[in-house]
mmCIF file of N, CA and C and ligand atoms in Angstrom:
data_model
loop_
_atom_site.group_PDB
_atom_site.id
_atom_site.type_symbol
_atom_site.label_atom_id
_atom_site.label_comp_id
_atom_site.label_asym_id
_atom_site.label_seq_id
_atom_site.Cartn_x
_atom_site.Cartn_y
_atom_site.Cartn_z
ATOM 1 N N MET U 137 0.799 -1.291 0.301
ATOM 2 C CA MET U 137 -0.015 -0.142 -0.010
ATOM 3 C C MET U 137 1.125 1.035 -0.148
ATOM 4 N N LYS U 138 0.757 2.559 -1.303
ATOM 5 C CA LYS U 138 2.172 3.231 -1.362
ATOM 6 C C LYS U 138 1.121 4.440 0.016
ATOM 7 N N THR U 139 2.268 4.795 0.379
ATOM 8 C CA THR U 139 1.418 6.189 1.514
ATOM 9 C C THR U 139 1.847 7.552 0.551
ATOM 10 N N ILE U 140 0.714 8.672 0.678
ATOM 11 C CA ILE U 140 0.549 9.551 0.220
ATOM 12 C C ILE U 140 0.845 10.879 0.780
ATOM 13 N N ILE U 141 1.736 12.327 0.914
ATOM 14 C CA ILE U 141 1.543 13.153 2.023
ATOM 15 C C ILE U 141 1.396 14.192 1.727
ATOM 16 N N THR U 142 0.503 14.913 1.862
ATOM 17 C CA THR U 142 0.375 16.486 1.489
ATOM 18 C C THR U 142 0.098 17.592 2.688
ATOM 19 N N TYR U 143 0.500 18.527 1.957
ATOM 20 C CA TYR U 143 0.253 19.675 3.244
ATOM 21 C C TYR U 143 -0.182 21.138 2.874
ATOM 22 N N GLY U 144 -0.901 21.967 4.027
ATOM 23 C CA GLY U 144 -1.166 23.186 3.405
ATOM 24 C C GLY U 144 -2.165 23.598 4.963
ATOM 25 N N THR U 145 -3.182 24.408 4.485
ATOM 26 C CA THR U 145 -3.688 25.593 5.943
ATOM 27 C C THR U 145 -4.892 24.927 5.588
ATOM 28 N N PHE U 146 -5.764 24.789 4.358
ATOM 29 C CA PHE U 146 -7.004 24.412 4.622
ATOM 30 C C PHE U 146 -8.030 25.227 5.224
ATOM 31 N N ASP U 147 -7.998 26.477 5.097
ATOM 32 C CA ASP U 147 -8.799 27.085 5.757
ATOM 33 C C ASP U 147 -10.201 27.406 5.324
ATOM 34 N N MET U 148 -10.780 27.390 5.718
ATOM 35 C CA MET U 148 -12.664 27.533 5.139
ATOM 36 C C MET U 148 -12.391 26.663 3.836
ATOM 37 N N PHE U 149 -12.629 25.542 4.191
ATOM 38 C CA PHE U 149 -12.207 24.113 3.485
ATOM 39 C C PHE U 149 -13.665 24.775 2.139
ATOM 40 N N HIS U 150 -12.469 24.116 1.234
ATOM 41 C CA HIS U 150 -13.524 24.740 0.064
ATOM 42 C C HIS U 150 -13.310 23.421 -1.176
ATOM 43 N N ILE U 151 -13.796 23.310 -1.922
ATOM 44 C CA ILE U 151 -13.948 22.398 -3.244
ATOM 45 C C ILE U 151 -11.890 22.504 -3.482
ATOM 46 N N GLY U 152 -11.769 23.209 -3.518
ATOM 47 C CA GLY U 152 -10.293 23.111 -4.298
ATOM 48 C C GLY U 152 -9.577 22.459 -3.384
ATOM 49 N N HIS U 153 -9.423 22.223 -2.085
ATOM 50 C CA HIS U 153 -9.094 21.413 -0.867
ATOM 51 C C HIS U 153 -9.645 20.005 -1.294
ATOM 52 N N LEU U 154 -10.815 20.036 -1.485
ATOM 53 C CA LEU U 154 -11.767 19.068 -2.015
ATOM 54 C C LEU U 154 -10.895 18.251 -3.218
ATOM 55 N N ASN U 155 -11.412 18.741 -3.972
ATOM 56 C CA ASN U 155 -10.385 17.937 -5.589
ATOM 57 C C ASN U 155 -8.769 17.666 -5.051
ATOM 58 N N LEU U 156 -8.444 18.234 -4.757
ATOM 59 C CA LEU U 156 -6.775 17.643 -4.366
ATOM 60 C C LEU U 156 -6.529 16.549 -3.452
ATOM 61 N N LEU U 157 -7.172 16.651 -2.658
ATOM 62 C CA LEU U 157 -7.473 15.682 -1.224
ATOM 63 C C LEU U 157 -8.032 13.813 -2.297
ATOM 64 N N GLU U 158 -9.359 14.091 -2.945
ATOM 65 C CA GLU U 158 -9.101 13.236 -3.987
ATOM 66 C C GLU U 158 -8.642 12.753 -4.823
ATOM 67 N N THR U 159 -8.140 13.556 -5.377
ATOM 68 C CA THR U 159 -6.814 13.255 -6.420
ATOM 69 C C THR U 159 -5.474 11.934 -6.229
ATOM 70 N N LEU U 160 -4.992 12.677 -4.526
ATOM 71 C CA LEU U 160 -4.693 12.068 -3.574
ATOM 72 C C LEU U 160 -4.760 10.402 -3.516
ATOM 73 N N ALA U 161 -6.018 10.510 -3.157
ATOM 74 C CA ALA U 161 -6.760 9.483 -2.658
ATOM 75 C C ALA U 161 -6.579 7.831 -4.397
ATOM 76 N N SER U 162 -7.460 9.112 -5.425
ATOM 77 C CA SER U 162 -7.099 8.258 -6.401
ATOM 78 C C SER U 162 -5.760 7.493 -7.048
ATOM 79 N N MET U 163 -4.878 8.024 -5.884
ATOM 80 C CA MET U 163 -3.645 7.578 -6.520
ATOM 81 C C MET U 163 -3.649 5.829 -5.756
ATOM 82 N N GLY U 164 -4.326 5.592 -5.206
ATOM 83 C CA GLY U 164 -4.757 4.293 -4.044
ATOM 84 C C GLY U 164 -3.371 3.985 -3.720
ATOM 85 N N GLY U 165 -3.738 4.391 -2.485
ATOM 86 C CA GLY U 165 -2.714 4.463 -1.137
ATOM 87 C C GLY U 165 -3.542 5.277 0.164
ATOM 88 N N ARG U 166 -2.383 5.137 1.108
ATOM 89 C CA ARG U 166 -2.980 6.125 2.433
ATOM 90 C C ARG U 166 -2.563 7.658 2.109
ATOM 91 N N VAL U 167 -3.454 8.107 2.136
ATOM 92 C CA VAL U 167 -3.030 9.545 2.643
ATOM 93 C C VAL U 167 -2.651 10.280 4.426
ATOM 94 N N ILE U 168 -1.566 11.267 3.816
ATOM 95 C CA ILE U 168 -1.292 11.690 5.267
ATOM 96 C C ILE U 168 -1.672 13.384 4.837
ATOM 97 N N VAL U 169 -2.750 14.202 5.639
ATOM 98 C CA VAL U 169 -2.475 15.396 5.258
ATOM 99 C C VAL U 169 -1.641 15.960 6.901
ATOM 100 N N GLY U 170 -0.626 16.829 6.038
ATOM 101 C CA GLY U 170 0.163 18.093 7.370
ATOM 102 C C GLY U 170 -0.688 19.183 7.307
ATOM 103 N N VAL U 171 -1.252 19.255 8.660
ATOM 104 C CA VAL U 171 -2.147 20.679 8.137
ATOM 105 C C VAL U 171 -1.427 21.563 9.210
ATOM 106 N N SER U 172 -1.076 22.699 8.287
ATOM 107 C CA SER U 172 -0.736 24.485 9.022
ATOM 108 C C SER U 172 -1.183 25.020 10.666
ATOM 109 N N THR U 173 -0.436 24.168 11.929
ATOM 110 C CA THR U 173 -0.487 25.091 12.616
ATOM 111 C C THR U 173 -1.008 26.683 12.824
ATOM 112 N N ASP U 174 -1.925 26.982 13.316
ATOM 113 C CA ASP U 174 -1.728 28.613 13.551
ATOM 114 C C ASP U 174 -0.248 29.039 13.963
ATOM 115 N N GLU U 175 0.400 28.610 14.535
ATOM 116 C CA GLU U 175 1.774 29.383 14.631
ATOM 117 C C GLU U 175 2.373 29.169 13.730
ATOM 118 N N PHE U 176 2.437 28.228 12.691
ATOM 119 C CA PHE U 176 3.269 28.170 11.206
ATOM 120 C C PHE U 176 2.835 28.793 10.449
ATOM 121 N N ASN U 177 0.979 29.244 10.089
ATOM 122 C CA ASN U 177 1.117 30.088 9.305
ATOM 123 C C ASN U 177 0.717 31.484 9.520
ATOM 124 N N GLU U 178 1.822 31.740 11.062
ATOM 125 C CA GLU U 178 2.150 32.936 11.366
ATOM 126 C C GLU U 178 3.492 33.293 10.296
ATOM 127 N N LYS U 179 4.678 32.069 10.489
ATOM 128 C CA LYS U 179 5.727 32.147 10.092
ATOM 129 C C LYS U 179 5.580 32.219 8.433
ATOM 130 N N LYS U 180 4.488 31.202 7.779
ATOM 131 C CA LYS U 180 3.906 31.222 6.755
ATOM 132 C C LYS U 180 3.766 33.346 6.162
ATOM 133 N N GLY U 181 3.002 33.646 7.058
ATOM 134 C CA GLY U 181 2.449 35.039 7.074
ATOM 135 C C GLY U 181 1.719 35.177 6.385
ATOM 136 N N LYS U 182 0.786 34.061 6.779
ATOM 137 C CA LYS U 182 -0.647 33.785 6.192
ATOM 138 C C LYS U 182 -1.808 33.959 7.452
ATOM 139 N N LYS U 183 -2.649 35.050 7.033
ATOM 140 C CA LYS U 183 -3.706 34.522 8.029
ATOM 141 C C LYS U 183 -4.782 34.110 7.924
ATOM 142 N N VAL U 184 -5.187 33.488 8.874
ATOM 143 C CA VAL U 184 -6.068 31.856 8.841
ATOM 144 C C VAL U 184 -7.450 33.030 9.519
ATOM 145 N N LEU U 185 -8.287 31.922 9.143
ATOM 146 C CA LEU U 185 -9.788 32.918 9.712
ATOM 147 C C LEU U 185 -10.346 31.391 10.494
ATOM 148 N N ILE U 186 -10.072 30.015 10.414
ATOM 149 C CA ILE U 186 -11.111 29.051 11.345
ATOM 150 C C ILE U 186 -9.521 28.947 12.062
ATOM 151 N N PRO U 187 -9.258 28.446 13.561
ATOM 152 C CA PRO U 187 -8.256 27.880 14.008
ATOM 153 C C PRO U 187 -7.729 26.492 13.569
ATOM 154 N N TYR U 188 -6.272 26.231 13.879
ATOM 155 C CA TYR U 188 -6.303 25.036 13.944
ATOM 156 C C TYR U 188 -6.588 23.782 14.099
ATOM 157 N N GLU U 189 -7.409 23.624 15.539
ATOM 158 C CA GLU U 189 -8.296 22.195 15.625
ATOM 159 C C GLU U 189 -9.100 22.113 14.703
ATOM 160 N N GLN U 190 -9.945 23.141 14.304
ATOM 161 C CA GLN U 190 -10.970 23.284 13.575
ATOM 162 C C GLN U 190 -10.305 22.335 12.249
ATOM 163 N N ARG U 191 -9.831 23.262 11.646
ATOM 164 C CA ARG U 191 -8.973 23.184 10.328
ATOM 165 C C ARG U 191 -8.840 21.702 10.420
ATOM 166 N N ALA U 192 -8.051 20.921 11.637
ATOM 167 C CA ALA U 192 -7.568 19.536 11.701
ATOM 168 C C ALA U 192 -9.072 18.826 11.509
ATOM 169 N N ARG U 193 -9.734 19.064 12.441
ATOM 170 C CA ARG U 193 -10.956 18.278 12.896
ATOM 171 C C ARG U 193 -11.414 17.803 11.179
ATOM 172 N N ILE U 194 -11.980 18.748 10.117
ATOM 173 C CA ILE U 194 -12.750 18.986 9.546
ATOM 174 C C ILE U 194 -11.976 18.405 8.011
ATOM 175 N N VAL U 195 -10.700 18.237 8.446
ATOM 176 C CA VAL U 195 -9.732 17.447 6.839
ATOM 177 C C VAL U 195 -9.623 16.321 7.804
ATOM 178 N N LYS U 196 -9.680 16.121 8.922
ATOM 179 C CA LYS U 196 -9.435 14.402 9.179
ATOM 180 C C LYS U 196 -10.582 13.500 8.849
ATOM 181 N N ASN U 197 -11.857 14.104 8.927
ATOM 182 C CA ASN U 197 -13.140 13.264 8.518
ATOM 183 C C ASN U 197 -13.619 14.199 7.083
ATOM 184 N N ILE U 198 -13.112 14.466 6.013
ATOM 185 C CA ILE U 198 -13.051 13.691 4.935
ATOM 186 C C ILE U 198 -12.438 12.625 4.624
ATOM 187 N N LYS U 199 -13.678 12.029 3.776
ATOM 188 C CA LYS U 199 -13.041 10.501 3.762
ATOM 189 C C LYS U 199 -12.018 9.683 2.927
ATOM 190 N N PHE U 200 -11.732 10.799 2.348
ATOM 191 C CA PHE U 200 -10.311 10.642 1.026
ATOM 192 C C PHE U 200 -8.654 10.405 2.022
ATOM 193 N N VAL U 201 -8.745 11.219 3.127
ATOM 194 C CA VAL U 201 -7.829 11.403 4.275
ATOM 195 C C VAL U 201 -7.460 10.351 5.156
ATOM 196 N N ASP U 202 -6.781 9.888 5.259
ATOM 197 C CA ASP U 202 -6.448 8.706 6.825
ATOM 198 C C ASP U 202 -5.979 9.304 7.892
ATOM 199 N N GLU U 203 -4.887 10.366 7.680
ATOM 200 C CA GLU U 203 -4.425 10.509 9.019
ATOM 201 C C GLU U 203 -3.901 11.959 8.638
ATOM 202 N N VAL U 204 -4.431 12.860 9.964
ATOM 203 C CA VAL U 204 -3.533 14.244 9.551
ATOM 204 C C VAL U 204 -2.616 14.572 11.014
ATOM 205 N N ILE U 205 -1.703 15.200 10.605
ATOM 206 C CA ILE U 205 -0.779 15.191 11.181
ATOM 207 C C ILE U 205 -0.412 16.904 11.702
ATOM 208 N N PRO U 206 0.167 17.638 12.225
ATOM 209 C CA PRO U 206 0.119 19.042 12.660
ATOM 210 C C PRO U 206 1.471 19.354 11.635
ATOM 211 N N GLU U 207 1.349 20.536 10.936
ATOM 212 C CA GLU U 207 2.368 21.259 9.870
ATOM 213 C C GLU U 207 2.831 21.732 10.549
ATOM 214 N N PHE U 208 3.922 22.355 11.582
ATOM 215 C CA PHE U 208 4.706 22.865 12.581
ATOM 216 C C PHE U 208 5.899 24.065 11.778
ATOM 217 N N SER U 209 6.368 23.340 10.738
ATOM 218 C CA SER U 209 7.701 23.890 10.366
ATOM 219 C C SER U 209 8.066 23.568 9.032
ATOM 220 N N TRP U 210 8.363 24.308 8.052
ATOM 221 C CA TRP U 210 9.262 23.858 6.413
ATOM 222 C C TRP U 210 10.299 22.842 6.331
ATOM 223 N N GLU U 211 10.815 22.403 7.791
ATOM 224 C CA GLU U 211 11.959 21.629 7.901
ATOM 225 C C GLU U 211 11.550 19.657 8.075
ATOM 226 N N GLN U 212 9.993 19.937 8.647
ATOM 227 C CA GLN U 212 9.811 18.766 9.073
ATOM 228 C C GLN U 212 9.125 17.348 7.812
ATOM 229 N N LYS U 213 9.389 18.024 6.199
ATOM 230 C CA LYS U 213 9.131 17.566 5.595
ATOM 231 C C LYS U 213 9.675 15.571 5.176
ATOM 232 N N ARG U 214 11.366 16.161 5.516
ATOM 233 C CA ARG U 214 11.995 15.108 5.110
ATOM 234 C C ARG U 214 11.959 13.658 6.081
ATOM 235 N N ASP U 215 12.112 14.798 7.707
ATOM 236 C CA ASP U 215 11.556 13.631 8.414
ATOM 237 C C ASP U 215 10.048 12.974 8.525
ATOM 238 N N ASP U 216 9.168 13.456 8.023
ATOM 239 C CA ASP U 216 7.774 12.651 7.995
ATOM 240 C C ASP U 216 8.506 11.974 6.471
ATOM 241 N N VAL U 217 8.473 12.380 5.384
ATOM 242 C CA VAL U 217 8.785 11.309 4.533
ATOM 243 C C VAL U 217 8.786 9.689 5.035
ATOM 244 N N VAL U 218 10.121 10.310 5.821
ATOM 245 C CA VAL U 218 11.029 9.091 6.364
ATOM 246 C C VAL U 218 10.141 8.502 7.258
ATOM 247 N N LYS U 219 9.994 9.000 8.192
ATOM 248 C CA LYS U 219 8.760 8.607 9.343
ATOM 249 C C LYS U 219 7.886 7.802 9.069
ATOM 250 N N TYR U 220 7.007 8.229 8.074
ATOM 251 C CA TYR U 220 6.024 7.395 7.781
ATOM 252 C C TYR U 220 6.387 6.767 6.271
ATOM 253 N N GLY U 221 7.288 6.657 5.883
ATOM 254 C CA GLY U 221 7.379 6.058 4.703
ATOM 255 C C GLY U 221 6.577 6.087 3.054
ATOM 256 N N VAL U 222 7.175 7.760 3.776
ATOM 257 C CA VAL U 222 6.254 7.961 2.246
ATOM 258 C C VAL U 222 6.730 8.061 0.718
ATOM 259 N N ASP U 223 5.866 7.385 -0.225
ATOM 260 C CA ASP U 223 5.996 7.291 -1.522
ATOM 261 C C ASP U 223 5.290 8.673 -2.332
ATOM 262 N N ILE U 224 4.719 9.147 -2.252
ATOM 263 C CA ILE U 224 4.813 10.052 -2.940
ATOM 264 C C ILE U 224 4.232 11.351 -1.902
ATOM 265 N N PHE U 225 5.380 12.836 -2.674
ATOM 266 C CA PHE U 225 4.832 13.880 -1.968
ATOM 267 C C PHE U 225 3.763 14.686 -2.942
ATOM 268 N N ALA U 226 2.923 15.243 -2.743
ATOM 269 C CA ALA U 226 1.829 15.686 -3.725
ATOM 270 C C ALA U 226 1.077 17.103 -3.379
ATOM 271 N N ILE U 227 1.200 17.797 -4.035
ATOM 272 C CA ILE U 227 0.950 19.613 -4.060
ATOM 273 C C ILE U 227 0.324 20.123 -5.263
ATOM 274 N N GLY U 228 -0.234 21.238 -4.722
ATOM 275 C CA GLY U 228 -0.985 22.072 -5.782
ATOM 276 C C GLY U 228 0.201 22.597 -6.323
ATOM 277 N N GLU U 229 -0.005 22.466 -7.783
ATOM 278 C CA GLU U 229 1.498 23.172 -8.359
ATOM 279 C C GLU U 229 1.666 24.870 -8.728
ATOM 280 N N ASP U 230 0.988 25.647 -7.373
ATOM 281 C CA ASP U 230 1.226 26.914 -6.913
ATOM 282 C C ASP U 230 2.586 26.401 -6.373
ATOM 283 N N TRP U 231 3.326 25.671 -6.168
ATOM 284 C CA TRP U 231 3.908 25.503 -5.328
ATOM 285 C C TRP U 231 5.579 24.829 -6.335
ATOM 286 N N LYS U 232 5.062 24.493 -7.007
ATOM 287 C CA LYS U 232 6.049 24.139 -8.304
ATOM 288 C C LYS U 232 7.157 24.032 -8.060
ATOM 289 N N GLY U 233 7.964 23.356 -7.601
ATOM 290 C CA GLY U 233 9.931 23.190 -7.493
ATOM 291 C C GLY U 233 10.062 23.677 -5.990
ATOM 292 N N GLU U 234 9.191 23.964 -5.440
ATOM 293 C CA GLU U 234 9.627 24.034 -3.876
ATOM 294 C C GLU U 234 9.922 23.406 -3.460
ATOM 295 N N PHE U 235 9.647 21.628 -3.700
ATOM 296 C CA PHE U 235 9.984 20.466 -2.861
ATOM 297 C C PHE U 235 10.393 19.371 -3.291
ATOM 298 N N ASP U 236 11.017 20.117 -4.277
ATOM 299 C CA ASP U 236 12.049 18.673 -5.156
ATOM 300 C C ASP U 236 13.276 18.460 -4.403
ATOM 301 N N PHE U 237 13.628 18.924 -3.502
ATOM 302 C CA PHE U 237 14.697 18.612 -2.726
ATOM 303 C C PHE U 237 14.082 17.331 -2.068
ATOM 304 N N LEU U 238 12.631 16.475 -2.005
ATOM 305 C CA LEU U 238 12.305 15.431 -1.433
ATOM 306 C C LEU U 238 12.966 14.354 -2.393
ATOM 307 N N SER U 239 12.772 14.789 -3.608
ATOM 308 C CA SER U 239 13.223 13.599 -4.913
ATOM 309 C C SER U 239 13.741 12.540 -4.816
ATOM 310 N N ASN U 240 14.602 12.408 -3.639
ATOM 311 C CA ASN U 240 15.790 11.674 -3.542
ATOM 312 C C ASN U 240 14.836 10.445 -2.368
ATOM 313 N N LEU U 241 13.995 10.905 -1.807
ATOM 314 C CA LEU U 241 13.568 10.371 -0.852
ATOM 315 C C LEU U 241 12.070 9.681 -1.267
ATOM 316 N N CYS U 242 11.466 10.315 -2.092
ATOM 317 C CA CYS U 242 9.695 9.892 -2.763
ATOM 318 C C CYS U 242 9.398 10.385 -4.092
ATOM 319 N N GLU U 243 8.653 10.471 -4.336
ATOM 320 C CA GLU U 243 8.380 11.138 -5.884
ATOM 321 C C GLU U 243 7.893 12.301 -5.321
ATOM 322 N N VAL U 244 8.047 13.774 -6.109
ATOM 323 C CA VAL U 244 7.224 14.446 -6.656
ATOM 324 C C VAL U 244 6.357 15.327 -6.837
ATOM 325 N N LYS U 245 5.351 15.000 -7.264
ATOM 326 C CA LYS U 245 4.202 15.746 -7.482
ATOM 327 C C LYS U 245 3.648 17.172 -7.752
ATOM 328 N N TYR U 246 3.113 17.633 -8.895
ATOM 329 C CA TYR U 246 2.637 19.163 -8.501
ATOM 330 C C TYR U 246 1.662 18.798 -9.286
ATOM 331 N N LEU U 247 0.704 19.142 -8.485
ATOM 332 C CA LEU U 247 -1.075 18.622 -9.225
ATOM 333 C C LEU U 247 -1.792 20.230 -9.413
ATOM 334 N N PRO U 248 -2.457 20.113 -10.481
ATOM 335 C CA PRO U 248 -3.250 21.385 -11.373
ATOM 336 C C PRO U 248 -3.966 21.876 -9.853
ATOM 337 N N ARG U 249 -3.950 22.773 -9.894
ATOM 338 C CA ARG U 249 -5.551 23.382 -9.202
ATOM 339 C C ARG U 249 -6.479 23.926 -9.528
ATOM 340 N N THR U 250 -7.740 24.169 -8.575
ATOM 341 C CA THR U 250 -8.821 23.741 -9.324
ATOM 342 C C THR U 250 -9.198 25.324 -9.335
ATOM 343 N N ARG U 251 -9.464 25.949 -10.609
ATOM 344 C CA ARG U 251 -9.613 27.009 -10.951
ATOM 345 C C ARG U 251 -10.859 28.040 -10.610
ATOM 346 N N ASP U 252 -10.711 29.392 -10.294
ATOM 347 C CA ASP U 252 -11.806 30.364 -9.661
ATOM 348 C C ASP U 252 -12.188 29.986 -7.935
ATOM 349 N N ILE U 253 -12.230 29.424 -7.622
ATOM 350 C CA ILE U 253 -12.024 28.947 -5.956
ATOM 351 C C ILE U 253 -10.430 29.333 -5.271
ATOM 352 N N SER U 254 -10.408 29.937 -3.817
ATOM 353 C CA SER U 254 -9.498 30.047 -3.236
ATOM 354 C C SER U 254 -9.957 29.967 -1.653
ATOM 355 N N THR U 255 -9.064 30.397 -0.898
ATOM 356 C CA THR U 255 -9.911 31.186 0.836
ATOM 357 C C THR U 255 -9.838 32.684 0.156
ATOM 358 N N THR U 256 -8.587 33.195 0.026
ATOM 359 C CA THR U 256 -8.541 34.541 -0.492
ATOM 360 C C THR U 256 -9.755 34.922 -1.375
ATOM 361 N N GLU U 257 -9.852 34.829 -2.539
ATOM 362 C CA GLU U 257 -11.552 35.138 -3.149
ATOM 363 C C GLU U 257 -12.406 35.026 -2.437
ATOM 364 N N LEU U 258 -12.460 33.741 -1.401
ATOM 365 C CA LEU U 258 -13.494 33.643 -0.747
ATOM 366 C C LEU U 258 -13.967 34.608 -0.383
ATOM 367 N N LYS U 259 -12.748 35.246 0.600
ATOM 368 C CA LYS U 259 -12.645 35.963 1.915
ATOM 369 C C LYS U 259 -12.925 36.987 1.202
ATOM 370 N N LYS U 260 -12.410 37.899 -0.088
ATOM 371 C CA LYS U 260 -13.242 38.841 -1.059
ATOM 372 C C LYS U 260 -14.420 38.846 -0.879
ATOM 373 N N SER U 261 -15.164 37.722 -1.183
ATOM 374 C CA SER U 261 -16.873 37.999 -1.434
ATOM 375 C C SER U 261 -17.349 38.240 -0.314
ATOM 376 N N LEU U 262 -17.004 37.644 0.964
ATOM 377 C CA LEU U 262 -17.711 37.741 2.233
ATOM 378 C C LEU U 262 -17.814 38.836 2.501
ATOM 379 N N LYS U 263 -16.747 39.769 2.104
ATOM 380 C CA LYS U 263 -16.828 41.219 2.125
ATOM 381 C C LYS U 263 -18.078 41.987 1.857
ATOM 382 N N ASN U 264 -18.196 41.746 0.670
ATOM 383 C CA ASN U 264 -19.331 41.909 -0.153
ATOM 384 C C ASN U 264 -20.544 41.439 0.161
ATOM 385 N N PHE U 265 -20.741 40.683 0.960
ATOM 386 C CA PHE U 265 -21.776 39.783 0.938
ATOM 387 C C PHE U 265 -23.127 40.564 1.545
HETATM 388 N N1 C2G M 188 -5.502 23.877 -3.618
HETATM 389 C C1 C2G M 188 -5.693 23.486 -4.929
HETATM 390 N N2 C2G M 188 -6.353 24.294 -5.637
HETATM 391 C C2 C2G M 188 -7.390 25.364 -5.587
HETATM 392 C C3 C2G M 188 -6.937 25.797 -4.141
HETATM 393 C C4 C2G M 188 -6.258 25.436 -3.097
HETATM 394 O O1 C2G M 188 -5.610 22.704 -5.835
HETATM 395 N N3 C2G M 188 -8.033 26.569 -5.634
HETATM 396 C C5 C2G M 188 -4.700 23.269 -2.937
HETATM 397 C C6 C2G M 188 -3.179 23.958 -2.826
HETATM 398 O O2 C2G M 188 -2.109 24.021 -3.914
HETATM 399 C C7 C2G M 188 -2.653 22.832 -1.521
HETATM 400 C C8 C2G M 188 -3.606 22.911 -0.892
HETATM 401 O O3 C2G M 188 -4.956 22.697 -2.007
HETATM 402 O O4 C2G M 188 -1.927 22.085 -2.277
HETATM 403 C C9 C2G M 188 -4.209 23.668 0.519
HETATM 404 O O5 C2G M 188 -4.172 24.845 0.050
HETATM 405 P P1 C2G M 188 -3.829 25.438 1.163
HETATM 406 O O6 C2G M 188 -4.743 25.598 2.231
HETATM 407 O O7 C2G M 188 -3.645 27.334 0.392
HETATM 408 O O8 C2G M 188 -2.115 25.465 1.384
HETATM 409 P P2 C2G M 188 -1.024 26.596 1.425
HETATM 410 O O9 C2G M 188 -1.043 27.411 2.788
HETATM 411 O O10 C2G M 188 -0.399 26.966 0.166
HETATM 412 O O11 C2G M 188 -0.232 25.576 2.645
HETATM 413 O O12 C2G M 188 4.217 23.551 3.497
HETATM 414 C C10 C2G M 188 3.235 23.705 2.413
HETATM 415 C C11 C2G M 188 2.073 24.585 2.660
HETATM 416 O O13 C2G M 188 1.827 24.177 3.721
HETATM 417 C C12 C2G M 188 1.192 24.690 1.940
#
């Protein structure tokens, strides 16, 4: 059984997130998701609306997901890939090239993003709602 891992904030969970997780599950293996902690999002310079506990619980309850771990640093990916015996690291193509350093440990895939949806856009449209 293959092990696939990805990481993300998954704030205001939307169809773009679901499509990505479904694609990972379609690769036919165990799907592990590293959900960014609130503290790590501060390091990423990313403001989040929904706190980590809620974001992690939502992702954990998505049928395509087998396990959720906290993402607390940029550096943890190499250790995670070894610790969980990861075969594939996959993430949206907005990160293309950023994680190629993992390619000596596992396959690295950059996946197409879902068009016309993002947490940033959702926040904007909520302002005018
Ligand atoms: N995504 C997507 N299509 C969208 C929006 C997001 O495929 N319309 C994907 C992103 O490419 C990412 C995942 O959904 O693979 C989670 O997106 P974010 O929560 O925005 O993740 P991000 O903040 O980019 O964190 O170490 C990696 C980072 O933690 C990634």
